[in-house]
PDB file of C-alpha atoms in Angstrom:
ATOM      1  CA  MET A   1       1.361  -1.788  15.514  1.00  0.00           C
ATOM      2  CA  PRO A   2       4.091   0.657  16.613  1.00  0.00           C
ATOM      3  CA  VAL A   3       4.972   3.449  14.191  1.00  0.00           C
ATOM      4  CA  ASP A   4       8.618   4.062  13.344  1.00  0.00           C
ATOM      5  CA  PRO A   5       9.348   7.703  14.301  1.00  0.00           C
ATOM      6  CA  GLN A   6      11.798   7.929  11.382  1.00  0.00           C
ATOM      7  CA  LEU A   7       9.012   7.541   8.817  1.00  0.00           C
ATOM      8  CA  SER A   8       7.775  10.794   7.357  1.00  0.00           C
ATOM      9  CA  ARG A   9       4.133  11.794   7.424  1.00  0.00           C
ATOM     10  CA  ARG A  10       4.075  11.656   3.625  1.00  0.00           C
ATOM     11  CA  ILE A  11       5.254   8.039   3.572  1.00  0.00           C
ATOM     12  CA  LEU A  12       2.795   6.972   6.261  1.00  0.00           C
ATOM     13  CA  LEU A  13      -0.134   8.637   4.503  1.00  0.00           C
ATOM     14  CA  THR A  14       0.946   7.314   1.132  1.00  0.00           C
ATOM     15  CA  ALA A  15       1.103   3.816   2.592  1.00  0.00           C
ATOM     16  CA  GLY A  16      -2.455   4.286   3.810  1.00  0.00           C
ATOM     17  CA  VAL A  17      -3.473   5.012   0.226  1.00  0.00           C
ATOM     18  CA  ALA A  18      -1.823   1.777  -0.901  1.00  0.00           C
ATOM     19  CA  GLY A  19      -3.632  -0.209   1.734  1.00  0.00           C
ATOM     20  CA  ALA A  20      -6.953   1.433   0.882  1.00  0.00           C
ATOM     21  CA  GLY A  21      -7.247   0.084  -2.633  1.00  0.00           C
ATOM     22  CA  LEU A  22      -4.407   1.301  -4.814  1.00  0.00           C
ATOM     23  CA  ALA A  23      -4.698  -1.681  -7.126  1.00  0.00           C
ATOM     24  CA  SER A  24      -8.245  -0.779  -8.122  1.00  0.00           C
ATOM     25  CA  ALA A  25      -8.198   2.999  -8.164  1.00  0.00           C
ATOM     26  CA  CYS A  26      -4.979   4.068  -6.454  1.00  0.00           C
ATOM     27  CA  GLY A  27      -6.941   5.606  -3.608  1.00  0.00           C
ATOM     28  CA  THR A  28      -8.234   9.098  -3.197  1.00  0.00           C
ATOM     29  CA  ALA A  29      -6.559  10.227   0.011  1.00  0.00           C
ATOM     30  CA  ARG A  30      -3.769  12.753  -0.410  1.00  0.00           C
ATOM     31  CA  PRO A  31      -0.635  12.962   1.712  1.00  0.00           C
ATOM     32  CA  ALA A  32      -0.364  16.318   3.457  1.00  0.00           C
ATOM     33  CA  GLY A  33       2.375  18.572   2.163  1.00  0.00           C
ATOM     34  CA  PRO A  34       5.703  18.043   0.432  1.00  0.00           C
ATOM     35  CA  ALA A  35       8.430  15.723   1.644  1.00  0.00           C
ATOM     36  CA  SER A  36      10.597  17.174   4.375  1.00  0.00           C
ATOM     37  CA  ALA A  37      14.292  17.873   3.883  1.00  0.00           C
ATOM     38  CA  ASP A  38      15.173  14.858   6.029  1.00  0.00           C
ATOM     39  CA  ASP A  39      13.012  12.457   3.981  1.00  0.00           C
ATOM     40  CA  PRO A  40      15.454   9.935   2.464  1.00  0.00           C
ATOM     41  CA  ASP A  41      12.976   9.130  -0.318  1.00  0.00           C
ATOM     42  CA  GLY A  42      12.097  12.739  -1.166  1.00  0.00           C
ATOM     43  CA  SER A  43      14.209  12.933  -4.321  1.00  0.00           C
ATOM     44  CA  LEU A  44      12.983   9.487  -5.416  1.00  0.00           C
ATOM     45  CA  VAL A  45       9.370  10.630  -5.071  1.00  0.00           C
ATOM     46  CA  ASP A  46      10.189  13.779  -7.064  1.00  0.00           C
ATOM     47  CA  GLU A  47      11.688  11.665  -9.855  1.00  0.00           C
ATOM     48  CA  VAL A  48       8.692   9.301  -9.841  1.00  0.00           C
ATOM     49  CA  VAL A  49       6.344  12.279 -10.133  1.00  0.00           C
ATOM     50  CA  ALA A  50       8.367  13.688 -13.038  1.00  0.00           C
ATOM     51  CA  ARG A  51       8.350  10.349 -14.899  1.00  0.00           C
ATOM     52  CA  ILE A  52       4.632   9.763 -14.375  1.00  0.00           C
ATOM     53  CA  THR A  53       3.839  13.322 -15.471  1.00  0.00           C
ATOM     54  CA  ALA A  54       5.936  12.966 -18.634  1.00  0.00           C
ATOM     55  CA  THR A  55       4.320   9.642 -19.516  1.00  0.00           C
ATOM     56  CA  ALA A  56       0.826  10.934 -18.775  1.00  0.00           C
ATOM     57  CA  ALA A  57       1.436  13.757 -21.231  1.00  0.00           C
ATOM     58  CA  LEU A  58       1.319  11.151 -24.021  1.00  0.00           C
ATOM     59  CA  ALA A  59      -1.790   9.294 -22.831  1.00  0.00           C
ATOM     60  CA  GLY A  60      -4.604  11.595 -23.963  1.00  0.00           C
ATOM     61  CA  ARG A  61      -6.027   8.995 -26.359  1.00  0.00           C
ATOM     62  CA  VAL A  62      -6.528   6.413 -23.620  1.00  0.00           C
ATOM     63  CA  PRO A  63      -8.840   7.593 -20.808  1.00  0.00           C
ATOM     64  CA  GLY A  64      -7.959   4.602 -18.607  1.00  0.00           C
ATOM     65  CA  LEU A  65      -4.274   5.546 -18.654  1.00  0.00           C
ATOM     66  CA  VAL A  66      -5.063   9.182 -17.904  1.00  0.00           C
ATOM     67  CA  ALA A  67      -7.203   8.123 -14.924  1.00  0.00           C
ATOM     68  CA  MET A  68      -4.499   5.751 -13.657  1.00  0.00           C
ATOM     69  CA  HIS A  69      -1.732   8.354 -13.918  1.00  0.00           C
ATOM     70  CA  THR A  70      -3.958  10.965 -12.272  1.00  0.00           C
ATOM     71  CA  ALA A  71      -4.612   8.603  -9.356  1.00  0.00           C
ATOM     72  CA  HIS A  72      -0.890   7.806  -9.035  1.00  0.00           C
ATOM     73  CA  LEU A  73       0.036  11.487  -8.971  1.00  0.00           C
ATOM     74  CA  ASP A  74      -2.742  12.133  -6.482  1.00  0.00           C
ATOM     75  CA  ALA A  75      -1.350   9.402  -4.219  1.00  0.00           C
ATOM     76  CA  LEU A  76       2.021  11.167  -4.356  1.00  0.00           C
ATOM     77  CA  ASP A  77       0.455  14.590  -3.652  1.00  0.00           C
ATOM     78  CA  ALA A  78       1.376  15.912  -7.094  1.00  0.00           C
ATOM     79  CA  GLU A  79      -0.494  18.010  -9.635  1.00  0.00           C
ATOM     80  CA  PRO A  80      -2.741  16.113 -12.061  1.00  0.00           C
ATOM     81  CA  PRO A  81      -1.276  15.531 -15.521  1.00  0.00           C
ATOM     82  CA  VAL A  82      -2.121  17.548 -18.593  1.00  0.00           C
ATOM     83  CA  PRO A  83      -2.724  14.778 -21.116  1.00  0.00           C
ATOM     84  CA  GLY A  84      -1.625  15.196 -24.693  1.00  0.00           C
ATOM     85  CA  ARG A  85      -1.688  12.789 -27.600  1.00  0.00           C
ATOM     86  CA  ALA A  86       0.912  10.412 -28.947  1.00  0.00           C
ATOM     87  CA  ALA A  87       0.882   7.620 -31.466  1.00  0.00           C
ATOM     88  CA  LEU A  88       0.105   4.284 -29.811  1.00  0.00           C
ATOM     89  CA  PRO A  89       3.560   2.732 -30.426  1.00  0.00           C
ATOM     90  CA  ARG A  90       5.235   5.718 -28.748  1.00  0.00           C
ATOM     91  CA  LEU A  91       2.718   5.643 -25.901  1.00  0.00           C
ATOM     92  CA  ARG A  92       3.253   1.905 -25.405  1.00  0.00           C
ATOM     93  CA  ARG A  93       7.058   2.372 -25.250  1.00  0.00           C
ATOM     94  CA  SER A  94       6.683   5.202 -22.780  1.00  0.00           C
ATOM     95  CA  GLU A  95       4.373   3.167 -20.541  1.00  0.00           C
ATOM     96  CA  GLN A  96       6.777   0.200 -20.678  1.00  0.00           C
ATOM     97  CA  GLN A  97       9.668   2.454 -19.661  1.00  0.00           C
ATOM     98  CA  LEU A  98       7.607   3.887 -16.802  1.00  0.00           C
ATOM     99  CA  GLN A  99       6.671   0.394 -15.615  1.00  0.00           C
ATOM    100  CA  ARG A 100      10.331  -0.674 -15.547  1.00  0.00           C
ATOM    101  CA  PHE A 101      11.327   2.556 -13.804  1.00  0.00           C
ATOM    102  CA  LEU A 102       8.684   2.009 -11.108  1.00  0.00           C
ATOM    103  CA  VAL A 103      10.028  -1.506 -10.459  1.00  0.00           C
ATOM    104  CA  GLY A 104      13.511  -0.070  -9.976  1.00  0.00           C
ATOM    105  CA  ALA A 105      12.199   2.781  -7.839  1.00  0.00           C
ATOM    106  CA  ALA A 106      10.363   0.298  -5.621  1.00  0.00           C
ATOM    107  CA  MET A 107      13.616  -1.582  -5.094  1.00  0.00           C
ATOM    108  CA  THR A 108      15.485   1.679  -4.353  1.00  0.00           C
ATOM    109  CA  ALA A 109      13.020   3.143  -1.844  1.00  0.00           C
ATOM    110  CA  GLU A 110      14.229   3.118   1.730  1.00  0.00           C
ATOM    111  CA  SER A 111      10.701   3.058   3.093  1.00  0.00           C
ATOM    112  CA  GLY A 112       8.881  -0.248   2.844  1.00  0.00           C
ATOM    113  CA  GLN A 113       5.572   1.564   2.513  1.00  0.00           C
ATOM    114  CA  LEU A 114       6.820   3.638  -0.417  1.00  0.00           C
ATOM    115  CA  ALA A 115       8.324   0.525  -2.010  1.00  0.00           C
ATOM    116  CA  ARG A 116       4.930  -1.215  -1.840  1.00  0.00           C
ATOM    117  CA  LEU A 117       3.188   1.850  -3.281  1.00  0.00           C
ATOM    118  CA  LEU A 118       5.617   2.055  -6.219  1.00  0.00           C
ATOM    119  CA  ALA A 119       5.377  -1.693  -6.842  1.00  0.00           C
ATOM    120  CA  SER A 120       1.609  -1.390  -6.879  1.00  0.00           C
ATOM    121  CA  MET A 121       1.861   1.472  -9.386  1.00  0.00           C
ATOM    122  CA  SER A 122       4.108  -0.695 -11.555  1.00  0.00           C
ATOM    123  CA  ALA A 123       1.528  -3.479 -11.447  1.00  0.00           C
ATOM    124  CA  ALA A 124      -1.219  -1.049 -12.442  1.00  0.00           C
ATOM    125  CA  VAL A 125       0.797   0.130 -15.446  1.00  0.00           C
ATOM    126  CA  SER A 126       1.412  -3.506 -16.403  1.00  0.00           C
ATOM    127  CA  GLN A 127      -2.331  -4.194 -16.303  1.00  0.00           C
ATOM    128  CA  GLN A 128      -3.016  -1.210 -18.563  1.00  0.00           C
ATOM    129  CA  LEU A 129      -0.322  -2.331 -21.003  1.00  0.00           C
ATOM    130  CA  VAL A 130      -2.179  -5.605 -21.555  1.00  0.00           C
ATOM    131  CA  VAL A 131      -5.117  -3.739 -23.075  1.00  0.00           C
ATOM    132  CA  LEU A 132      -3.122  -1.012 -24.828  1.00  0.00           C
TER     133      LEU A 132
END
């Protein structure tokens, strides 16, 4: 399959993570380095990282959520979250907001690979919400 030269290394490596089992554990491979200045999805990835990090800060009571958010941040080459604690209703609302944001981010992404990764993350959050 030919590779589009316009795709950044980060997007290509992140897509590899998605294809390698994101739905089960979000992969363990890390993209190399930050997004380049010419990466059209760079600011979107930064916003996704910020939202996941903020949500993860509430998830300390639920180890499955902490693990999921850690794997998502790892897939985006971001620092692991520092989990805190929040009441379950607040945590549930925060996770629901993150899930909706990830759906929108997937639709906004210019890269198809990033869109699939974000959609997969949204699905993972949805699965965790069922048991929360």
